[in-house]
Amino acid sequence: MERRVKVKKIDDCVWLMDDNGEATGYLVCGEKKAVVIDTMNGIADVHAVVREITSLPLTVVNTHGHCDHIFGNVYFDCDCFLHPDDAKIAAEHIKFPEFVELCQKKKVEMPPFKAINDGDAIDLGGLILEVISLPGHTPGGICLLLKEKRILFTGDSINHHLWMQLKESLQLKTFLENLNRISWVTENADRILHGHAQDFDDISLFDDLRSGLKELIEIRGKGDTRYSTEYKWFGGIAKKYPFGSDESVICYNEEKLD
């Protein structure tokens, strides 16, 4: 039987966990401790997957409160951290009927979240993960900077298919301001690992997104060469705007431009 969560070692201390092509989590191992960054959909026992790799003490850090990043927490009995500004979102998602049914079937429950905030640092032994607040996709979104490896874990805050059309997403102008505020990170990281990745992205994705947002805000999605197009998703119809040199897009709606 093919495994739902596929694991790939992408650095000497970092493993990528791909949950059926739907979400990505990461395991970072130091000398004394390991951190699981996002636990994905919760259908497969991600704790068992992690324990095949390491026996180190574990901590879970969720980059934000959406279901495809927190549901696997149910398999862990360690501390699970989430920014307080996403506590309401997580509480809403935990009540999804399909998740409630899954928990009942597997006889598991969501452990409580502990607060994590901008500037916090997690010492893994020889490695430090620094918490960087980045409200945008959600109000409590965070990134994690692995200083020694110059890797930035961004969850869904920075990726190639950025959802900003959600009711909880911030205004685009505010998100751009928040990206500008942490632009220093591009001098401290060379690579990005986001929440739906298959491998590393270059840190240039940060500035590509920032430039795309700035352009979108300035021309409100209307221009001579680049236009917003219709974007259909499970919540209805929004718009998408291209950025960078590939097929990257920002998904948004008109209200987020005000």
C-alpha positions in Angstrom: 0.0 0.0 0.0 1.4 3.4 -1.0 2.1 5.7 1.9 0.1 8.9 2.1 3.0 11.0 3.6 6.1 10.8 1.5 9.4 11.9 3.1 12.4 13.4 1.4 15.7 14.5 3.1 16.6 17.9 1.6 19.4 19.0 3.9 21.5 17.2 6.5 19.0 18.3 9.2 15.8 19.0 7.3 13.2 16.5 6.0 10.2 17.5 3.8 7.0 15.6 4.4 4.5 15.7 1.5 0.9 14.8 2.5 -0.5 13.4 -0.7 0.4 16.5 -2.7 -2.0 18.6 -0.7 0.2 20.1 2.0 3.8 20.0 3.2 5.3 19.8 6.6 8.9 19.7 7.8 11.1 18.1 10.4 14.2 20.0 11.6 16.6 18.0 13.8 19.2 19.6 16.0 21.6 17.9 18.4 19.2 17.9 21.4 15.7 18.6 20.0 13.5 18.3 16.8 10.8 20.6 15.6 7.9 19.6 13.4 6.8 22.6 11.3 3.1 22.1 10.3 1.4 18.7 10.6 -0.7 18.8 7.5 -4.2 17.1 7.1 -4.3 14.7 10.0 -5.4 11.7 7.9 -2.0 9.9 8.3 -0.2 9.6 11.6 2.6 12.1 11.0 4.0 11.4 14.5 4.7 7.9 13.5 6.4 9.2 10.3 8.6 11.5 12.3 9.5 8.7 14.8 10.9 6.7 11.9 13.4 9.5 11.4 14.3 10.6 14.9 13.9 9.8 18.6 14.7 13.3 19.8 12.3 15.2 22.0 9.7 17.0 19.8 8.0 20.3 19.5 5.3 21.2 17.0 5.1 24.7 15.5 2.2 25.6 13.3 2.8 28.5 10.8 -0.9 29.4 10.9 -4.3 28.0 11.9 -5.7 26.5 8.8 -6.7 22.9 8.7 -4.1 21.6 6.3 -1.4 22.8 8.7 -2.7 21.8 12.1 -4.9 18.7 11.9 -2.0 16.3 12.3 -1.3 17.8 15.8 -3.8 15.2 17.1 -1.0 12.6 17.0 1.4 14.5 19.2 1.6 14.7 22.9 4.3 17.4 23.0 4.0 21.2 23.0 2.2 22.6 20.0 2.7 26.3 19.2 0.5 28.7 17.3 0.5 32.5 17.1 -2.5 33.8 19.3 -3.9 35.9 16.4 -4.8 32.6 14.6 -6.4 30.9 17.6 -9.9 31.9 16.4 -9.3 30.5 12.9 -7.9 27.2 14.4 -10.9 26.9 16.7 -13.2 27.3 13.7 -11.4 24.6 11.6 -11.3 22.1 14.5 -15.1 22.2 14.4 -15.2 21.0 10.8 -17.6 18.0 10.7 -15.1 15.8 8.8 -12.4 16.5 11.3 -14.7 15.8 14.3 -15.6 12.5 12.6 -11.9 11.6 12.0 -11.1 12.3 15.7 -13.9 10.1 16.9 -13.0 7.3 14.5 -9.3 7.4 15.5 -10.0 8.2 19.2 -7.7 11.2 19.2 -8.2 14.9 20.1 -6.6 18.2 19.3 -4.0 19.1 22.0 -4.1 22.7 23.3 -2.1 25.4 21.5 0.6 27.3 23.3 1.4 30.8 22.2 4.3 31.7 20.1 5.2 35.3 19.1 7.5 37.4 17.0 11.1 37.3 18.1 10.8 34.0 20.0 13.6 31.5 19.4 13.7 27.8 19.6 17.0 26.2 20.5 17.4 22.7 18.9 21.0 22.3 19.9 23.4 23.7 17.4 20.5 25.2 15.5 18.2 28.1 16.2 14.7 28.7 14.8 13.7 32.3 15.0 10.0 33.3 14.8 9.1 36.1 12.5 5.6 37.4 12.5 4.1 37.9 9.0 0.3 38.7 9.1 -1.2 38.5 5.7 -2.6 35.2 4.5 -3.9 35.0 8.1 -3.6 37.5 10.9 -1.3 35.2 12.9 0.9 33.9 10.2 4.5 33.3 11.1 7.8 32.4 9.3 10.7 30.5 10.9 14.3 31.4 10.1 16.8 28.6 10.5 19.8 30.9 10.9 22.6 28.4 10.5 21.2 27.0 7.3 19.9 30.3 5.9 16.5 28.7 5.3 13.2 30.5 5.7 10.1 28.4 6.4 7.1 30.5 5.3 4.0 28.3 5.6 1.4 29.9 3.3 2.6 33.4 3.9 5.0 33.3 0.9 4.4 30.8 -1.9 3.7 30.6 -5.6 -0.1 30.4 -5.2 -0.9 32.9 -2.5 -4.5 33.0 -1.1 -5.4 36.5 0.0 -9.1 36.3 -0.9 -10.1 34.6 2.4 -12.3 36.5 4.9 -9.4 36.3 7.4 -6.8 37.5 5.0 -5.5 41.1 5.6 -5.8 43.9 3.1 -3.1 43.7 0.4 -1.7 47.1 1.4 -1.2 45.9 5.0 0.4 42.7 3.9 2.8 44.6 1.7 3.7 46.8 4.6 4.4 43.7 6.7 6.6 42.2 4.0 8.5 45.5 3.8 9.0 45.4 7.6 10.7 42.0 7.5 12.7 42.6 4.2 15.9 42.2 6.3 15.3 38.5 6.2 16.5 38.3 2.6 20.0 39.1 3.8 19.8 36.2 6.3 18.3 33.5 4.1 19.1 32.0 0.7 16.2 29.5 0.4 12.5 29.3 1.1 10.4 26.2 2.1 6.7 27.0 2.0 3.6 25.0 3.0 2.9 23.4 -0.4 6.4 22.8 -1.7 8.3 19.9 -3.2 11.7 21.4 -2.7 13.5 24.6 -2.0 12.7 27.9 -3.6 15.2 30.7 -4.0 14.9 33.6 -1.5 14.2 35.8 -4.6 10.6 34.5 -4.3 10.2 37.0 -1.4 11.0 40.0 -3.5 9.1 38.7 -6.5 6.0 38.5 -4.3 6.6 41.9 -2.9 7.0 43.5 -6.3 3.9 41.7 -7.6 1.8 43.0 -4.6 3.1 46.5 -5.1 2.2 46.4 -8.8 -1.3 44.9 -8.1 -2.1 47.6 -5.5 -0.9 50.4 -7.7 -2.8 49.5 -10.9 -5.7 47.7 -9.0 -5.3 44.7 -11.3 -5.6 46.7 -14.5 -2.7 47.4 -16.9 -1.4 47.2 -20.4 0.4 44.0 -20.2 -0.7 42.1 -17.1 -4.3 41.6 -16.0 -6.2 40.0 -13.2 -8.2 37.0 -14.4 -11.0 35.0 -12.9 -10.1 32.5 -10.2 -12.5 29.8 -9.2 -12.1 28.1 -5.9 -14.3 26.3 -3.4 -15.5 29.6 -1.9 -16.7 31.0 -5.2 -15.0 33.3 -7.7 -12.2 35.7 -7.0 -9.4 37.1 -9.1 -5.7 36.1 -9.6 -2.8 38.3 -10.5 0.5 37.0 -11.9 3.9 37.8 -10.4 7.5 36.8 -10.9 8.8 34.9 -14.0 6.8 31.7 -13.7 3.2 30.9 -13.1 3.0 32.4 -9.6 -0.2 34.2 -8.7 -1.8 36.3 -5.9 -5.4 35.3 -5.4 -7.6 38.2 -4.1 -10.9 40.0 -4.4 -11.7 43.6 -4.9 -12.4 44.3 -1.2 -8.8 43.5 -0.3 -7.6 46.4 -2.5 -9.5 49.0 -0.5 
